[in-house]
Amino acid sequence: MGAHASAPLLEGLRVLDLSSGPAGGLATMMLADFGADVLKIEPPGGDRFRSLAAAPVWLRGKRSLALDLRSEGGRSRLHELAAEADVAVASFRPGSAERLAADPATLRALNDGLIYCWVTGFGPEGPYARYPGYEQVVAAKSGRMLIFEGSVPRDGPVYAAVQLGTHVASQSAVQGVLAALLARERTGSGQLVETSLLRGYIPFDIAGLTIQQLRGRHPERFPPPPPQLFGRLPVVGYNPVPTADREWIQLASIVEHLFHAFIAAVDLGEIYADPRFEGAPYLIDDEAKEALRQIVYARTLSKSTQEWMRAFVENGNVAAEPWRSTQRALDHPQIVHTGDVITLDSPAHGVMRQLGPVAKLPATPASPAATRPAVGEHAGEGWRPRAEAPLAPGAAGRGAASGRQAQGPLHGVTVLEFASVVAVPYACTLLADLGARVIKLETLAGDSFRLMGNPGVGDVRGLGAIKMTASKESVALDLKAEAGRRIAEQLIERADVLIHNFRPGAPERLGIGYEQASALNPRLVYVSATGYGIDGPYAHRPTAHPAPGAALGGAYLQAGGVDHAVAGDDFAAMSEEARRMQQANEISPDPNASAVVATAALLGLMAQRRRGVGQHVQCNMMGANAYANHDDFVDYAGRPERPHADPDLLGLSALYRLYRAAPGAGDGERSSWLFLAVTTEREWEALAGAPGLESLAGDPRFGTPGARLAHDAELAAALSELLARRTADEWEQLLTSRDVAGVRADAREPGLFWDDDPHVEAAGLTHETDHPIWGPYRRHAPLLDFDGTPATPGPGMLGGQHARTILSELGYDEEAVDGLYERGVVVTLDY
């Protein structure tokens, strides 16, 4: 079994961190938290992103070697280290690593067991592969900035503030490393694992790609979307409400009983006697909907945020959180209780509050280090001695398995999913896309997401569930029946991993609590992926995506990083402000959590395989969204302030923002939009030397970085005038040819981007598959690509679709299965 279970989970794992910036930095930080020996290889001047406020966090637990890879000596030292490493994590742009002899082929030729995890901006192939991979450049090009159009009183795309691509790519990198280590034990070989910030945006397109395809195939059922599809207020109970102290509380009543709990908590039971509100919260009449909203606003304005939150916590069934900045989230009582914020005393920075471990593994816990290395602090050092190699190549020996295997890296792993909607179901799809067998156990009515609508598609429901059920099998059964519970127990006995998203107490009532499940299968990796954790002052409460979005500061940042005024008793003004806030607080908190849940499950699986232990792994939506806001989820003396976009939400500065450009063909009088990102002196020189922009180079106001900073408003005005003379497409072609990040930001909303952008096809970012209702369709690619053990991503499925096959595997004959169906213990749904 290897080392004793009390040893750090990843003790002995040797990781070369060849990355620059937070995407690779966070990934290797998480590995270091669990005991990996991480050597950060950086240029003599250091990683240029060390100046970021959160850099001390993602540097923790590592050692630093400063190597000039342009020199023969630097390359030679890198090769010595790579020959004995287990993992290399790199973020080179395509073509750069080869020039430094740090590419996958070179390093893996020295060490067949090496796992090389490559994180890029746009991926290694396709027309955008060599574009500078800055977070917001990827967001702009993939259409994300269009979903916020209308959240400020101007037309055009809106700056996408939260670093979602970085968050998902960092989690994906950890998952790729762990999955490849598990595969190495089986195959005897390392491999190249690839992900990108662009793949990191895949989780946030819930149904757009599917809808675009169906719109072309069934135009009568899928009419063109209405204007400003993404900017409408939802049903009452799922939107921000104002309070007496002129703050806002985000409601998150995703299901009907949570709405009724809110109405009870605010003592508005009289609405049920009003015929206008029959069927609330699902009101069809717009006048009735707004009348109810006004009544709710009038009531919530009667008490302070603190008073209402006290009542909501006491009620226990109200899903709601106040709008807060990420800095204020550091004091959230539940986050403090769960250890999602920790305090470490750093020699370099003093007392620091910062991200806690990505997940709790009681048998193999993380131990984040307080130390942060100075550049080159560990010159001359090498790998620490180790007693064992973690999940070393299998008995066949290194090199025994060559070429691509027909099985994914998690082949042979069985995962049971007891969950609904997005956060945990999509996490399980991520595991299924890695080759695990995922069996989804649903209620007799099926996952509620199967019946939820999608904006802009009329009465067609369940399209989002296609993505959330992809690559899985399903059994729909009655866990309250003895026979149904026995089926679940038999599956638990055979499973490697169980993941659920129930509130505390519910699994025990269903017979699938941790003690119950571990008694059946002591090696089981049991993952509680909850809203708030399994204990603490908020653990009993429900939540849904807009609540963590409001509580952790992501929505606050996207809305401009300012407190939103409550306009007295002006109902129309309040509703408009709430609409803008709601649009800023879009779907991202759920997929943000999905990425962390998948990481937690793989850490637990690593402990099972390496230490021989099963355990109760814990993660939650609040902590996951702290990771999504990693850039500001830290506090220490002298911390740089988190930058906020300007009031028009164009961007951060003259050289990192959106600009109006000339209308393109087919745009009519509507401007096209360019996103410009210039962050280095070399990029500035290339920009200022571009045809049509030469006047910038000779302007003394812009001659140095300091001068440009001092004259930022004048530089923005000059660029606005110059960039308006050509279309965004023309500027993109010109600027990217000079290696400057200038990309069109309004070409396609995300669904259209994933459906027909040439880069998506060239980079293989969609896969053909076949849905049981809608027939052939293209789904998004997995978030990771493995060159040695590629998995085959599957389609979405129907509720209970695989019940007969699975029951047969459990030993039920045809007559017994028929009996289960006749008694209503098992069903197969047609959705």
mmCIF file of N, CA and C in Angstrom, residues 744-809:
data_model
loop_
_atom_site.group_PDB
_atom_site.id
_atom_site.type_symbol
_atom_site.label_atom_id
_atom_site.label_comp_id
_atom_site.label_asym_id
_atom_site.label_seq_id
_atom_site.Cartn_x
_atom_site.Cartn_y
_atom_site.Cartn_z
ATOM 1 N N ARG A 744 -11.612 40.558 -31.657
ATOM 2 C CA ARG A 744 -13.007 40.984 -31.714
ATOM 3 C C ARG A 744 -13.781 40.346 -30.570
ATOM 4 N N ALA A 745 -14.577 41.153 -29.906
ATOM 5 C CA ALA A 745 -15.273 40.697 -28.703
ATOM 6 C C ALA A 745 -16.767 40.506 -28.901
ATOM 7 N N ASP A 746 -17.292 40.844 -30.098
ATOM 8 C CA ASP A 746 -18.749 40.779 -30.280
ATOM 9 C C ASP A 746 -19.137 39.948 -31.492
ATOM 10 N N ALA A 747 -18.273 39.053 -31.939
ATOM 11 C CA ALA A 747 -18.580 38.281 -33.142
ATOM 12 C C ALA A 747 -19.666 37.246 -32.890
ATOM 13 N N ARG A 748 -19.585 36.550 -31.769
ATOM 14 C CA ARG A 748 -20.503 35.441 -31.499
ATOM 15 C C ARG A 748 -20.729 35.317 -29.999
ATOM 16 N N GLU A 749 -21.968 35.145 -29.588
ATOM 17 C CA GLU A 749 -22.230 34.764 -28.211
ATOM 18 C C GLU A 749 -21.716 33.345 -28.015
ATOM 19 N N PRO A 750 -21.563 32.866 -26.755
ATOM 20 C CA PRO A 750 -20.912 31.578 -26.538
ATOM 21 C C PRO A 750 -21.502 30.408 -27.318
ATOM 22 N N GLY A 751 -22.833 30.279 -27.360
ATOM 23 C CA GLY A 751 -23.409 29.150 -28.088
ATOM 24 C C GLY A 751 -22.994 29.133 -29.548
ATOM 25 N N LEU A 752 -23.024 30.298 -30.196
ATOM 26 C CA LEU A 752 -22.596 30.398 -31.591
ATOM 27 C C LEU A 752 -21.107 30.155 -31.727
ATOM 28 N N PHE A 753 -20.324 30.658 -30.796
ATOM 29 C CA PHE A 753 -18.875 30.435 -30.860
ATOM 30 C C PHE A 753 -18.573 28.948 -30.868
ATOM 31 N N TRP A 754 -19.141 28.212 -29.919
ATOM 32 C CA TRP A 754 -18.843 26.782 -29.840
ATOM 33 C C TRP A 754 -19.444 26.030 -31.013
ATOM 34 N N ASP A 755 -20.461 26.590 -31.641
ATOM 35 C CA ASP A 755 -21.112 25.904 -32.749
ATOM 36 C C ASP A 755 -20.370 26.071 -34.066
ATOM 37 N N ASP A 756 -19.834 27.272 -34.350
ATOM 38 C CA ASP A 756 -19.312 27.447 -35.711
ATOM 39 C C ASP A 756 -18.009 28.224 -35.825
ATOM 40 N N ASP A 757 -17.326 28.497 -34.712
ATOM 41 C CA ASP A 757 -16.066 29.206 -34.844
ATOM 42 C C ASP A 757 -15.004 28.270 -35.438
ATOM 43 N N PRO A 758 -14.209 28.755 -36.390
ATOM 44 C CA PRO A 758 -13.226 27.876 -37.026
ATOM 45 C C PRO A 758 -12.187 27.322 -36.064
ATOM 46 N N HIS A 759 -11.867 28.054 -35.022
ATOM 47 C CA HIS A 759 -10.884 27.548 -34.062
ATOM 48 C C HIS A 759 -11.425 26.337 -33.316
ATOM 49 N N VAL A 760 -12.703 26.351 -32.999
ATOM 50 C CA VAL A 760 -13.309 25.228 -32.272
ATOM 51 C C VAL A 760 -13.157 23.941 -33.074
ATOM 52 N N GLU A 761 -13.427 24.022 -34.369
ATOM 53 C CA GLU A 761 -13.303 22.826 -35.210
ATOM 54 C C GLU A 761 -11.845 22.403 -35.342
ATOM 55 N N ALA A 762 -10.950 23.371 -35.601
ATOM 56 C CA ALA A 762 -9.543 23.031 -35.810
ATOM 57 C C ALA A 762 -8.906 22.447 -34.556
ATOM 58 N N ALA A 763 -9.327 22.916 -33.403
ATOM 59 C CA ALA A 763 -8.750 22.454 -32.144
ATOM 60 C C ALA A 763 -9.466 21.228 -31.579
ATOM 61 N N GLY A 764 -10.504 20.743 -32.258
ATOM 62 C CA GLY A 764 -11.218 19.564 -31.793
ATOM 63 C C GLY A 764 -11.955 19.774 -30.494
ATOM 64 N N LEU A 765 -12.619 20.911 -30.363
ATOM 65 C CA LEU A 765 -13.261 21.254 -29.098
ATOM 66 C C LEU A 765 -14.727 20.853 -29.026
ATOM 67 N N THR A 766 -15.228 20.154 -30.036
ATOM 68 C CA THR A 766 -16.540 19.510 -29.940
ATOM 69 C C THR A 766 -16.408 18.079 -30.452
ATOM 70 N N HIS A 767 -17.365 17.232 -30.043
ATOM 71 C CA HIS A 767 -17.357 15.825 -30.437
ATOM 72 C C HIS A 767 -18.746 15.419 -30.913
ATOM 73 N N GLU A 768 -18.772 14.626 -31.955
ATOM 74 C CA GLU A 768 -20.035 14.092 -32.460
ATOM 75 C C GLU A 768 -20.493 12.944 -31.569
ATOM 76 N N THR A 769 -21.782 12.952 -31.239
ATOM 77 C CA THR A 769 -22.355 11.851 -30.477
ATOM 78 C C THR A 769 -23.843 11.784 -30.794
ATOM 79 N N ASP A 770 -24.604 10.997 -30.058
ATOM 80 C CA ASP A 770 -25.993 10.723 -30.444
ATOM 81 C C ASP A 770 -26.876 10.702 -29.208
ATOM 82 N N HIS A 771 -27.858 11.619 -29.151
ATOM 83 C CA HIS A 771 -28.755 11.693 -28.003
ATOM 84 C C HIS A 771 -30.001 10.848 -28.261
ATOM 85 N N PRO A 772 -30.535 10.167 -27.225
ATOM 86 C CA PRO A 772 -31.686 9.285 -27.447
ATOM 87 C C PRO A 772 -32.963 10.001 -27.898
ATOM 88 N N ILE A 773 -33.094 11.297 -27.668
ATOM 89 C CA ILE A 773 -34.273 12.043 -28.127
ATOM 90 C C ILE A 773 -33.939 12.881 -29.350
ATOM 91 N N TRP A 774 -32.858 13.654 -29.279
ATOM 92 C CA TRP A 774 -32.570 14.650 -30.308
ATOM 93 C C TRP A 774 -31.674 14.139 -31.423
ATOM 94 N N GLY A 775 -31.196 12.928 -31.299
ATOM 95 C CA GLY A 775 -30.403 12.342 -32.378
ATOM 96 C C GLY A 775 -28.977 12.849 -32.393
ATOM 97 N N PRO A 776 -28.318 12.792 -33.562
ATOM 98 C CA PRO A 776 -26.910 13.189 -33.650
ATOM 99 C C PRO A 776 -26.732 14.661 -33.253
ATOM 100 N N TYR A 777 -25.709 14.920 -32.466
ATOM 101 C CA TYR A 777 -25.400 16.297 -32.081
ATOM 102 C C TYR A 777 -23.941 16.367 -31.674
ATOM 103 N N ARG A 778 -23.426 17.587 -31.657
ATOM 104 C CA ARG A 778 -22.068 17.822 -31.188
ATOM 105 C C ARG A 778 -22.114 18.354 -29.762
ATOM 106 N N ARG A 779 -21.349 17.745 -28.917
ATOM 107 C CA ARG A 779 -21.221 18.198 -27.537
ATOM 108 C C ARG A 779 -19.816 18.775 -27.352
ATOM 109 N N HIS A 780 -19.641 19.518 -26.259
ATOM 110 C CA HIS A 780 -18.321 20.057 -25.951
ATOM 111 C C HIS A 780 -17.324 18.935 -25.690
ATOM 112 N N ALA A 781 -16.079 19.199 -26.021
ATOM 113 C CA ALA A 781 -15.009 18.262 -25.716
ATOM 114 C C ALA A 781 -14.791 18.191 -24.207
ATOM 115 N N PRO A 782 -14.141 17.137 -23.719
ATOM 116 C CA PRO A 782 -13.704 17.125 -22.320
ATOM 117 C C PRO A 782 -12.766 18.297 -22.042
ATOM 118 N N LEU A 783 -12.606 18.622 -20.783
ATOM 119 C CA LEU A 783 -11.748 19.742 -20.407
ATOM 120 C C LEU A 783 -10.271 19.389 -20.473
ATOM 121 N N LEU A 784 -9.963 18.117 -20.641
ATOM 122 C CA LEU A 784 -8.589 17.643 -20.706
ATOM 123 C C LEU A 784 -8.418 16.710 -21.889
ATOM 124 N N ASP A 785 -7.234 16.770 -22.482
ATOM 125 C CA ASP A 785 -6.890 15.848 -23.557
ATOM 126 C C ASP A 785 -5.641 15.071 -23.141
ATOM 127 N N PHE A 786 -5.710 13.753 -23.227
ATOM 128 C CA PHE A 786 -4.601 12.875 -22.849
ATOM 129 C C PHE A 786 -4.077 12.205 -24.109
ATOM 130 N N ASP A 787 -2.788 12.348 -24.380
ATOM 131 C CA ASP A 787 -2.289 11.768 -25.624
ATOM 132 C C ASP A 787 -2.072 10.269 -25.504
ATOM 133 N N GLY A 788 -2.011 9.739 -24.274
ATOM 134 C CA GLY A 788 -1.777 8.311 -24.112
ATOM 135 C C GLY A 788 -3.003 7.511 -23.761
ATOM 136 N N THR A 789 -3.944 8.106 -23.043
ATOM 137 C CA THR A 789 -5.148 7.383 -22.610
ATOM 138 C C THR A 789 -6.381 8.228 -22.861
ATOM 139 N N PRO A 790 -6.695 8.509 -24.112
ATOM 140 C CA PRO A 790 -7.862 9.365 -24.389
ATOM 141 C C PRO A 790 -9.173 8.634 -24.126
ATOM 142 N N ALA A 791 -10.089 9.327 -23.487
ATOM 143 C CA ALA A 791 -11.425 8.761 -23.276
ATOM 144 C C ALA A 791 -12.326 9.160 -24.435
ATOM 145 N N THR A 792 -13.431 8.468 -24.576
ATOM 146 C CA THR A 792 -14.418 8.784 -25.607
ATOM 147 C C THR A 792 -15.634 9.416 -24.944
ATOM 148 N N PRO A 793 -15.830 10.722 -25.102
ATOM 149 C CA PRO A 793 -16.961 11.372 -24.431
ATOM 150 C C PRO A 793 -18.287 10.901 -25.003
ATOM 151 N N GLY A 794 -19.254 10.684 -24.112
ATOM 152 C CA GLY A 794 -20.541 10.155 -24.537
ATOM 153 C C GLY A 794 -21.646 11.193 -24.513
ATOM 154 N N PRO A 795 -22.846 10.797 -24.919
ATOM 155 C CA PRO A 795 -23.985 11.725 -24.982
ATOM 156 C C PRO A 795 -24.705 11.845 -23.655
ATOM 157 N N GLY A 796 -25.639 12.810 -23.592
ATOM 158 C CA GLY A 796 -26.569 12.857 -22.489
ATOM 159 C C GLY A 796 -27.515 11.667 -22.567
ATOM 160 N N MET A 797 -28.172 11.366 -21.452
ATOM 161 C CA MET A 797 -29.042 10.180 -21.425
ATOM 162 C C MET A 797 -30.345 10.485 -20.698
ATOM 163 N N LEU A 798 -31.265 9.560 -20.783
ATOM 164 C CA LEU A 798 -32.581 9.708 -20.167
ATOM 165 C C LEU A 798 -32.564 9.156 -18.748
ATOM 166 N N GLY A 799 -33.520 9.592 -17.944
ATOM 167 C CA GLY A 799 -33.625 9.099 -16.588
ATOM 168 C C GLY A 799 -33.959 7.614 -16.559
ATOM 169 N N GLY A 800 -33.141 6.834 -15.880
ATOM 170 C CA GLY A 800 -33.385 5.397 -15.771
ATOM 171 C C GLY A 800 -33.081 4.595 -17.018
ATOM 172 N N GLN A 801 -32.396 5.200 -17.974
ATOM 173 C CA GLN A 801 -32.179 4.556 -19.276
ATOM 174 C C GLN A 801 -31.430 3.219 -19.169
ATOM 175 N N HIS A 802 -30.590 3.061 -18.165
ATOM 176 C CA HIS A 802 -29.719 1.889 -18.104
ATOM 177 C C HIS A 802 -30.096 0.943 -16.968
ATOM 178 N N ALA A 803 -31.294 1.096 -16.439
ATOM 179 C CA ALA A 803 -31.680 0.322 -15.257
ATOM 180 C C ALA A 803 -31.614 -1.185 -15.506
ATOM 181 N N ARG A 804 -32.158 -1.649 -16.606
ATOM 182 C CA ARG A 804 -32.192 -3.103 -16.850
ATOM 183 C C ARG A 804 -30.784 -3.676 -16.956
ATOM 184 N N THR A 805 -29.912 -2.983 -17.651
ATOM 185 C CA THR A 805 -28.542 -3.482 -17.791
ATOM 186 C C THR A 805 -27.842 -3.546 -16.445
ATOM 187 N N ILE A 806 -27.971 -2.488 -15.654
ATOM 188 C CA ILE A 806 -27.277 -2.430 -14.367
ATOM 189 C C ILE A 806 -27.859 -3.445 -13.392
ATOM 190 N N LEU A 807 -29.171 -3.585 -13.371
ATOM 191 C CA LEU A 807 -29.791 -4.566 -12.481
ATOM 192 C C LEU A 807 -29.383 -5.988 -12.858
ATOM 193 N N SER A 808 -29.243 -6.228 -14.132
ATOM 194 C CA SER A 808 -28.764 -7.540 -14.570
ATOM 195 C C SER A 808 -27.353 -7.797 -14.059
ATOM 196 N N GLU A 809 -26.496 -6.789 -14.102
ATOM 197 C CA GLU A 809 -25.137 -6.939 -13.579
ATOM 198 C C GLU A 809 -25.148 -7.247 -12.085
#
